[in-house]
XYZ file of N, CA, C and O in Angstrom:
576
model
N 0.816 -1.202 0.000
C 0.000 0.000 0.000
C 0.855 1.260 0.000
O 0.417 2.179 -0.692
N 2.121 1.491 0.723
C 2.902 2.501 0.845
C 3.243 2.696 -0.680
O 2.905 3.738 -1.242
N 3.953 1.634 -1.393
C 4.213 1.739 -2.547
C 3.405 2.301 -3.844
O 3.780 2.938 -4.828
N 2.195 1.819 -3.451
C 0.572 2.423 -4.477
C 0.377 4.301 -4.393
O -0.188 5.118 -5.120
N 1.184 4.397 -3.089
C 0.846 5.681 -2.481
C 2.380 6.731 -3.727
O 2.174 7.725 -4.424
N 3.459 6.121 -3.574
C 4.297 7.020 -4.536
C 3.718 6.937 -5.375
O 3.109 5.919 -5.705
N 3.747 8.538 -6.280
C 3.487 9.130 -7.581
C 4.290 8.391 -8.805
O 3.830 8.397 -9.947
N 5.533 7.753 -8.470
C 5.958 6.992 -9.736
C 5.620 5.681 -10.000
O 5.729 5.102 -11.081
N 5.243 5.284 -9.054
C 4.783 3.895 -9.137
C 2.883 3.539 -9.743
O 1.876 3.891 -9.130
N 2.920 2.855 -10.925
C 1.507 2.722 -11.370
C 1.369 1.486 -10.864
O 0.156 1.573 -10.672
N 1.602 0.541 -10.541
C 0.917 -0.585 -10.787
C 2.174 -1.366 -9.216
O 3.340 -1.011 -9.044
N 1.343 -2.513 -8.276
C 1.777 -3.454 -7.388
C 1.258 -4.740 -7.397
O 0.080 -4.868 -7.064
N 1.870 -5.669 -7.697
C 1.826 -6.907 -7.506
C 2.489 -8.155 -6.508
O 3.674 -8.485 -6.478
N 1.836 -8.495 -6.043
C 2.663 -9.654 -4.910
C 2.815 -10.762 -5.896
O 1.889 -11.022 -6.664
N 3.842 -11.372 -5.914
C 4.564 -12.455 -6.471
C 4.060 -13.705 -6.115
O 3.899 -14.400 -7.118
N 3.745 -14.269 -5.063
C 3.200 -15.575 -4.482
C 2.567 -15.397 -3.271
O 2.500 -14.277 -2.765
N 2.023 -16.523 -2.670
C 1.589 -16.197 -1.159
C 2.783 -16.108 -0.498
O 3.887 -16.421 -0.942
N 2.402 -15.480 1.048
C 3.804 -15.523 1.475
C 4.391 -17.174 2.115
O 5.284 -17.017 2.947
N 4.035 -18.641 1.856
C 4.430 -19.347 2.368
C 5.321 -20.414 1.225
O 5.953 -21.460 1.369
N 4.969 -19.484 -0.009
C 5.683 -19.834 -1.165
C 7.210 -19.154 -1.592
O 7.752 -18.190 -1.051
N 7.637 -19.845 -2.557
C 9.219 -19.552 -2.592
C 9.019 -17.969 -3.954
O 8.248 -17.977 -4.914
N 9.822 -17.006 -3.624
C 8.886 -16.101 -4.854
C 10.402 -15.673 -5.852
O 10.575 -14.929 -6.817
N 11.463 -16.714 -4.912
C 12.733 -16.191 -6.129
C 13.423 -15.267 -6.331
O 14.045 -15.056 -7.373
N 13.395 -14.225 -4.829
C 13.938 -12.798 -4.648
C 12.912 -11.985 -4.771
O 13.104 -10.882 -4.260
N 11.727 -12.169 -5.349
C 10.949 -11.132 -6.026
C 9.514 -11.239 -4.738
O 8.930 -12.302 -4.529
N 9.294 -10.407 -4.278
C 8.325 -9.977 -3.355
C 7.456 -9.433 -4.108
O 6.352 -9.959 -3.970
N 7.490 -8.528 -4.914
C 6.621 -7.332 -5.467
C 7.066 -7.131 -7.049
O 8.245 -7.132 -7.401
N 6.195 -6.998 -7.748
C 6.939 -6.551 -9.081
C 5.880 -5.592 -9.189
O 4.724 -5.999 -9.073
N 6.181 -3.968 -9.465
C 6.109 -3.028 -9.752
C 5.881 -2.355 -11.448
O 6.808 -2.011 -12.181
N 5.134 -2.324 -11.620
C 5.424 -0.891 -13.162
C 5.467 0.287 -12.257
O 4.886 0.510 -11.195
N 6.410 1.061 -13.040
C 6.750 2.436 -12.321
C 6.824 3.555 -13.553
O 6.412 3.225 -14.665
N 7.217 4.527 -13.384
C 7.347 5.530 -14.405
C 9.083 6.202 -14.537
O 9.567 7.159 -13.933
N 9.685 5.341 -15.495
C 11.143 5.752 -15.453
C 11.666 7.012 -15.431
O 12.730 7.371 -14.927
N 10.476 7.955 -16.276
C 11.203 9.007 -16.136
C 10.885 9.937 -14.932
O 11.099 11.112 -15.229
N 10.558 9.809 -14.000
C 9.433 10.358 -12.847
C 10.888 10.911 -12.558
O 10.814 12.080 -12.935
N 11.914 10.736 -12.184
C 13.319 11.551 -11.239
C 13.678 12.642 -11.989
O 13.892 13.768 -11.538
N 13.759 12.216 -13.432
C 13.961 13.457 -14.940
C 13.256 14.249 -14.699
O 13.745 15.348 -14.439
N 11.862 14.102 -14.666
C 10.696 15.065 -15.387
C 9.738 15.308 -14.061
O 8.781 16.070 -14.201
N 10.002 14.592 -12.589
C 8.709 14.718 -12.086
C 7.987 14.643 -12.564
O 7.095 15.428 -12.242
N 7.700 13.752 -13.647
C 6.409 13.322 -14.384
C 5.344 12.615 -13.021
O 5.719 11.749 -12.231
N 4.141 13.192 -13.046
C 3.078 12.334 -11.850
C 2.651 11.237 -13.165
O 2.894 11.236 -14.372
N 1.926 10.371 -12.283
C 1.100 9.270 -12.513
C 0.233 9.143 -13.620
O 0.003 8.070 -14.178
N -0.475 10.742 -14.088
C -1.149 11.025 -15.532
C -0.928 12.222 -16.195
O -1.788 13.067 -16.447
N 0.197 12.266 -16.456
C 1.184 12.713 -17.092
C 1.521 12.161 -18.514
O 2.054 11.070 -18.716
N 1.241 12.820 -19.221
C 1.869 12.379 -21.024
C 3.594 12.007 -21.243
O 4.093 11.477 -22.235
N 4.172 12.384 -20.215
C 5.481 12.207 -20.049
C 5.706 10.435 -19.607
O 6.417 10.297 -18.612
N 5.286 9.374 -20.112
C 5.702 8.496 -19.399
C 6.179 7.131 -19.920
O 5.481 6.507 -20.719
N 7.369 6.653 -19.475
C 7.855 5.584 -19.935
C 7.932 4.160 -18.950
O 8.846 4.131 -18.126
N 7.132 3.161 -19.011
C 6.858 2.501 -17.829
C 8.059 1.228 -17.999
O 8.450 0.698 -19.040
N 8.499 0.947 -16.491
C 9.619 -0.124 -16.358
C 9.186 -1.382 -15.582
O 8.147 -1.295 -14.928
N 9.709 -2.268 -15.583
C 9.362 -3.399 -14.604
C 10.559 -2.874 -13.161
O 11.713 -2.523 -13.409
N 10.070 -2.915 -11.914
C 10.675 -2.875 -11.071
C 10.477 -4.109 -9.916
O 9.362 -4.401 -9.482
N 11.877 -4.870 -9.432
C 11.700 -5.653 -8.560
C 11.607 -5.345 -7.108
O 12.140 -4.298 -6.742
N 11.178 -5.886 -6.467
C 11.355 -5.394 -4.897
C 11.573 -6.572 -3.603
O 10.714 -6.728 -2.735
N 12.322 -7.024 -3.627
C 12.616 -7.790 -2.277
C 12.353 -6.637 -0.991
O 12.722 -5.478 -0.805
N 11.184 -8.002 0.077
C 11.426 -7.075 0.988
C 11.781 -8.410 2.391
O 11.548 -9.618 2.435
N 12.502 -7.337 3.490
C 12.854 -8.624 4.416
C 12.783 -7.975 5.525
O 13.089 -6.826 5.842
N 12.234 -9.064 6.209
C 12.170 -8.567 8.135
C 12.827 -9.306 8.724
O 12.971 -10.506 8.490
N 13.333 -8.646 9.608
C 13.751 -9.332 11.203
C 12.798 -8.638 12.382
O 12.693 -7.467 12.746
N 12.023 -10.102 12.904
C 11.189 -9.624 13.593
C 11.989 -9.463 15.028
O 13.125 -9.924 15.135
N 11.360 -8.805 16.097
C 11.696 -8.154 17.465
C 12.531 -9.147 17.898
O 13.636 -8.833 18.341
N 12.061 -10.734 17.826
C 12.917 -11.765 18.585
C 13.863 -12.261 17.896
O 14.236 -13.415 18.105
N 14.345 -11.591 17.082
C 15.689 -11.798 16.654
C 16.891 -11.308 16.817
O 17.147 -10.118 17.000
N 17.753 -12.297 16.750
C 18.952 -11.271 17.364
C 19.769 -10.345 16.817
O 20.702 -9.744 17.349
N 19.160 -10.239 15.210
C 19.781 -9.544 13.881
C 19.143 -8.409 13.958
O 17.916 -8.455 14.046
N 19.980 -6.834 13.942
C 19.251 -5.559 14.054
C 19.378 -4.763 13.138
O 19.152 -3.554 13.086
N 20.114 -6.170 11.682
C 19.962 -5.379 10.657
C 20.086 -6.566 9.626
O 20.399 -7.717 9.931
N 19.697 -5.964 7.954
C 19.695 -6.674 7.220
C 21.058 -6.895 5.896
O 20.874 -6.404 4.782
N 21.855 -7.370 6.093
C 23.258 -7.933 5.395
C 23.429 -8.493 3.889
O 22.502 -8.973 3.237
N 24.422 -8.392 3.553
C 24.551 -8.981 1.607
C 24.150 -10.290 1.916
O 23.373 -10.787 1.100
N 24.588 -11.229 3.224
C 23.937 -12.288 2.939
C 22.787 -13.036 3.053
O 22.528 -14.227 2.878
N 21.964 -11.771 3.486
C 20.179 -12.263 3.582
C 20.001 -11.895 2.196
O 19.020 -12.429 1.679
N 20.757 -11.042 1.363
C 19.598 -10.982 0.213
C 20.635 -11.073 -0.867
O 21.840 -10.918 -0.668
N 20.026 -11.362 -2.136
C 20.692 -12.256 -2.945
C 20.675 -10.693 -4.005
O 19.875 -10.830 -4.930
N 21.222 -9.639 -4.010
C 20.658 -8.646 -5.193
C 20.978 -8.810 -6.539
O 20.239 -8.455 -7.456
N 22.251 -9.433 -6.700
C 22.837 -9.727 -7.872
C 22.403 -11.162 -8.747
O 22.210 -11.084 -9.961
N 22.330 -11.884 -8.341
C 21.528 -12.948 -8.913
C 19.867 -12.560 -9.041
O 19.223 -13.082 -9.950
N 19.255 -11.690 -8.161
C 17.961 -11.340 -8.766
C 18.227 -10.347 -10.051
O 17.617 -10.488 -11.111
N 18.846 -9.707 -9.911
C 18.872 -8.481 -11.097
C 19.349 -9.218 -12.260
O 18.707 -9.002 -13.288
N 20.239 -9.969 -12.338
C 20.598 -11.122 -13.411
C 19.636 -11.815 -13.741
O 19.147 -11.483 -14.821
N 18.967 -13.010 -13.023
C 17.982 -13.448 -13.572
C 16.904 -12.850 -14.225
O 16.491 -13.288 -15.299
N 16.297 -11.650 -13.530
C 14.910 -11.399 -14.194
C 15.148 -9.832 -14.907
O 14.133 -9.173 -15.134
N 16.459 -9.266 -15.245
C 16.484 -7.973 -15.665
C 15.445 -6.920 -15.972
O 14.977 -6.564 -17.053
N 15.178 -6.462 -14.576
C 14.452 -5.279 -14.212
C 15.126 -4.253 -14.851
O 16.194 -4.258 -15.463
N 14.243 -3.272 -14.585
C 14.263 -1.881 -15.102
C 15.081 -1.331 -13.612
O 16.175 -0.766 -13.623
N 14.491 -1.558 -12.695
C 15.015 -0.996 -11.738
C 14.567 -2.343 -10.315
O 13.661 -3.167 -10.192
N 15.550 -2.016 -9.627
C 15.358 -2.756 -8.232
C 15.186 -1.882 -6.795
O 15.508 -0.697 -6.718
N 14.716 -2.532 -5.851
C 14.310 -1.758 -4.434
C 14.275 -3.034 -3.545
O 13.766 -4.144 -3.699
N 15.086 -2.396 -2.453
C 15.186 -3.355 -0.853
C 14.000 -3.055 -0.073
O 13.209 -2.312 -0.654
N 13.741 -3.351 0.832
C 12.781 -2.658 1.510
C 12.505 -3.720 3.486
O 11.705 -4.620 3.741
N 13.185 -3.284 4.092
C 13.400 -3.956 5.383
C 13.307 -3.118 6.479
O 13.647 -1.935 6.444
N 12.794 -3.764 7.596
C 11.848 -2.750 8.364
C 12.922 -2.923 9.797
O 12.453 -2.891 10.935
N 14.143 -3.074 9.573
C 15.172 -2.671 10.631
C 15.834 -1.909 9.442
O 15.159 -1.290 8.620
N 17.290 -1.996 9.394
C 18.281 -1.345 8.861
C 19.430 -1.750 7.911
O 19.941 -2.830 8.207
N 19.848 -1.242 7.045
C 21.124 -2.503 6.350
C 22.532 -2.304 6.694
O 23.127 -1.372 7.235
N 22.839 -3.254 6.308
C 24.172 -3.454 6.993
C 25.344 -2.205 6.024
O 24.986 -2.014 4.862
N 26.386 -1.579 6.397
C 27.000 -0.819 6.005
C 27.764 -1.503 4.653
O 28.111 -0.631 3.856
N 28.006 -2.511 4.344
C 28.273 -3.427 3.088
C 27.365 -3.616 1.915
O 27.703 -3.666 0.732
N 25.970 -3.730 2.496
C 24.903 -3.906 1.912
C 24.741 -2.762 1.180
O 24.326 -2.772 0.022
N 25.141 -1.455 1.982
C 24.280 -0.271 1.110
C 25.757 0.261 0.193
O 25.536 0.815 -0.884
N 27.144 0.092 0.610
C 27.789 -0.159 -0.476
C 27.800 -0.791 -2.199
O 28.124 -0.410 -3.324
N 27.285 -1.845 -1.598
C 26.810 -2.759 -2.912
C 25.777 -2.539 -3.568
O 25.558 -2.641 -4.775
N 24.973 -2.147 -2.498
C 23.706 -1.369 -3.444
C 24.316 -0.055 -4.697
O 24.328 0.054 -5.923
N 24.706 0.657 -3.667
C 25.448 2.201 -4.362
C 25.981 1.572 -5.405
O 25.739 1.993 -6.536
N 26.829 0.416 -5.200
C 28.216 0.372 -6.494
C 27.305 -0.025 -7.789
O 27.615 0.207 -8.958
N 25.751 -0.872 -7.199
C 24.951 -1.369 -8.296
C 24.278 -0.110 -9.399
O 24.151 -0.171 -10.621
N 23.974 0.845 -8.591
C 22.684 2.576 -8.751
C 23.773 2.634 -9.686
O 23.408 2.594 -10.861
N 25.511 2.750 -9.407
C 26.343 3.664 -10.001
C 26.544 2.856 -11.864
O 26.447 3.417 -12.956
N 26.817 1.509 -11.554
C 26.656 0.302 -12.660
C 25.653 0.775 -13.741
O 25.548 0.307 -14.875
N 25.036 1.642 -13.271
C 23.466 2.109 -14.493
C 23.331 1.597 -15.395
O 23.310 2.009 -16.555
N 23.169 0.141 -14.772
C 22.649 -0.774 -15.228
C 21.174 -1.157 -15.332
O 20.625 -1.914 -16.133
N 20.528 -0.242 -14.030
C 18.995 0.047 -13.844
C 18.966 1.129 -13.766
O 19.650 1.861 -13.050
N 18.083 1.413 -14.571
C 16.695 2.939 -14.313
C 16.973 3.337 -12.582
O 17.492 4.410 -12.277
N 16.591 2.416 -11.641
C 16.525 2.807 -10.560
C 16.972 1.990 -9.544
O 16.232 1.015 -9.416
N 18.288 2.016 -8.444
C 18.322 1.249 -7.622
C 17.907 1.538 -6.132
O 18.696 1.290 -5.220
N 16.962 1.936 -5.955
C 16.060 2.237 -4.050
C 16.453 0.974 -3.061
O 16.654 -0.232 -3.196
N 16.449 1.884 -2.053
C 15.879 1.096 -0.367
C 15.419 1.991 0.457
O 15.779 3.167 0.513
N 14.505 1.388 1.205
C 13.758 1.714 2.495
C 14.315 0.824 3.658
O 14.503 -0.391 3.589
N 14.535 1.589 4.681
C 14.321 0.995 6.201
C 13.712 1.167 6.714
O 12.761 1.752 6.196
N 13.629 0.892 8.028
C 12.264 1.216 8.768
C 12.010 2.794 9.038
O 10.914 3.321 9.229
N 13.415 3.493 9.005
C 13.220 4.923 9.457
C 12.408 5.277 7.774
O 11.368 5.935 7.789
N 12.809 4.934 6.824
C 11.713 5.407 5.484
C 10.506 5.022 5.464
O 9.591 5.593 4.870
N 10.426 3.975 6.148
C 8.828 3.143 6.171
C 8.005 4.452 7.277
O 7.061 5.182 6.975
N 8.686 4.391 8.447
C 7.723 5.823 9.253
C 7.802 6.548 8.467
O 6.676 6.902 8.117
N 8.521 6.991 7.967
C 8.168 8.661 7.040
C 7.023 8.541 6.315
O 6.265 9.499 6.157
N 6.728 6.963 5.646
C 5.763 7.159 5.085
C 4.285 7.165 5.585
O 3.193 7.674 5.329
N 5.052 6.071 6.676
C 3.257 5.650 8.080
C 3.010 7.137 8.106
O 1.845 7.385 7.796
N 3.632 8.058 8.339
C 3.622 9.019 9.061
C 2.670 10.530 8.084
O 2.163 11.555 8.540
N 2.774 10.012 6.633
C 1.964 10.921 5.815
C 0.998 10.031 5.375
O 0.274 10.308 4.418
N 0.910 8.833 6.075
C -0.615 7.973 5.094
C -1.332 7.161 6.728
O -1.678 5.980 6.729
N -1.429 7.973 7.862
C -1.981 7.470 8.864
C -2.914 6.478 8.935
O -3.117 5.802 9.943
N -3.758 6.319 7.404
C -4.794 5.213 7.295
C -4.658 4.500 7.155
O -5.523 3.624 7.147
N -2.876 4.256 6.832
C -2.682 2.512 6.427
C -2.397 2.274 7.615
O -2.752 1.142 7.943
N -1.752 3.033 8.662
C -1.366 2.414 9.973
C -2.185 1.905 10.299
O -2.207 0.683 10.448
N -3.292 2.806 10.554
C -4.772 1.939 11.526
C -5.210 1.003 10.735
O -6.413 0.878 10.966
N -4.830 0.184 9.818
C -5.710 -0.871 9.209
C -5.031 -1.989 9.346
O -5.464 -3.138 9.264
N -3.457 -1.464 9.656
C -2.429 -2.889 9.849
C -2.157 -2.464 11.844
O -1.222 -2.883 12.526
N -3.007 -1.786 12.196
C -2.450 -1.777 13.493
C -1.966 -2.969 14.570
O -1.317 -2.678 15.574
N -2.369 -4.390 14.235
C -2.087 -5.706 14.535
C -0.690 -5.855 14.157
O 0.140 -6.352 14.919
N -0.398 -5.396 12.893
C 0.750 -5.992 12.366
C 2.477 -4.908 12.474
O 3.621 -5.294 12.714
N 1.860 -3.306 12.132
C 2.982 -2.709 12.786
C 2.559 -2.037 14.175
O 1.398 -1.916 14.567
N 3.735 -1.614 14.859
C 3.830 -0.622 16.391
C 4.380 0.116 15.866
O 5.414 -0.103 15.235
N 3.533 1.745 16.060
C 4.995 3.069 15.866
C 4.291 3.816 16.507
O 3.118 4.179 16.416
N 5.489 4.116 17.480
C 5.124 5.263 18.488
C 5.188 6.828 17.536
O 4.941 7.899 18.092
């Protein structure tokens, strides 16, 4: 839902249920490539649409991991296999200082349209301008 809520993003899809294997791919996205160029919005004549992947990963409270590492997530073998337009992390602790290296060295590779991540401090920013999704998952997240 956060994702439906950005202006570049048209279209969200979940990949499998979550008790299925989905292959790196959580979410596959159409987005609007040129949205960073042009601030093109959503119905806008300006628009060139991409496939975007999105792995997303938690470590829940009872874990002893307080962040997420190159070796929870596989970025390079997803971007190889299914050549996106652009890729996005999205983990509701923090990444590891290696992780967001490798990310960077990937954005710089421009090899994709777009390489994003969110942590949890980006995920509040967003709870925080769409208050209605909070109260509907209030079971599922806590934010003070």
């Amino acid at each position: 839902e956060l994702l439906n809520r950005e202006p570049w993003i048209h279209s969200v899809k979940k990949v499998a249920p979550t008790n299925q294997g989905d292959n790196g791919r959580d979410l596959i996205c159409e987005y609007n490539m040129h949205y960073d160029e042009y601030r093109v919005l959503k119905d806008s004549s300006i628009v060139r649409l991409g496939k975007l992947i999105v792995q997303c990963k938690t470590n829940l409270t009872n874990s002893k991991k307080a962040s997420v590492g190159k070796s929870d997530v596989d970025v390079a073998n997803t971007i190889f296999d299914y050549r996106p337009d652009g890729y996005m992390l999205v983990v509701n602790t923090q990444i590891t200082r290696d992780l967001t290296e490798m990310l960077e060295r990937q954005k710089d590779r421009k090899e994709q349209n777009k390489v994003l991540w969110w942590n949890s401090f980006d995920i509040e920013e967003r709870l925080r301008k769409y208050p209605d999704i909070l109260t509907r998952y209030k079971n599922l997240v806590w934010y003070a």
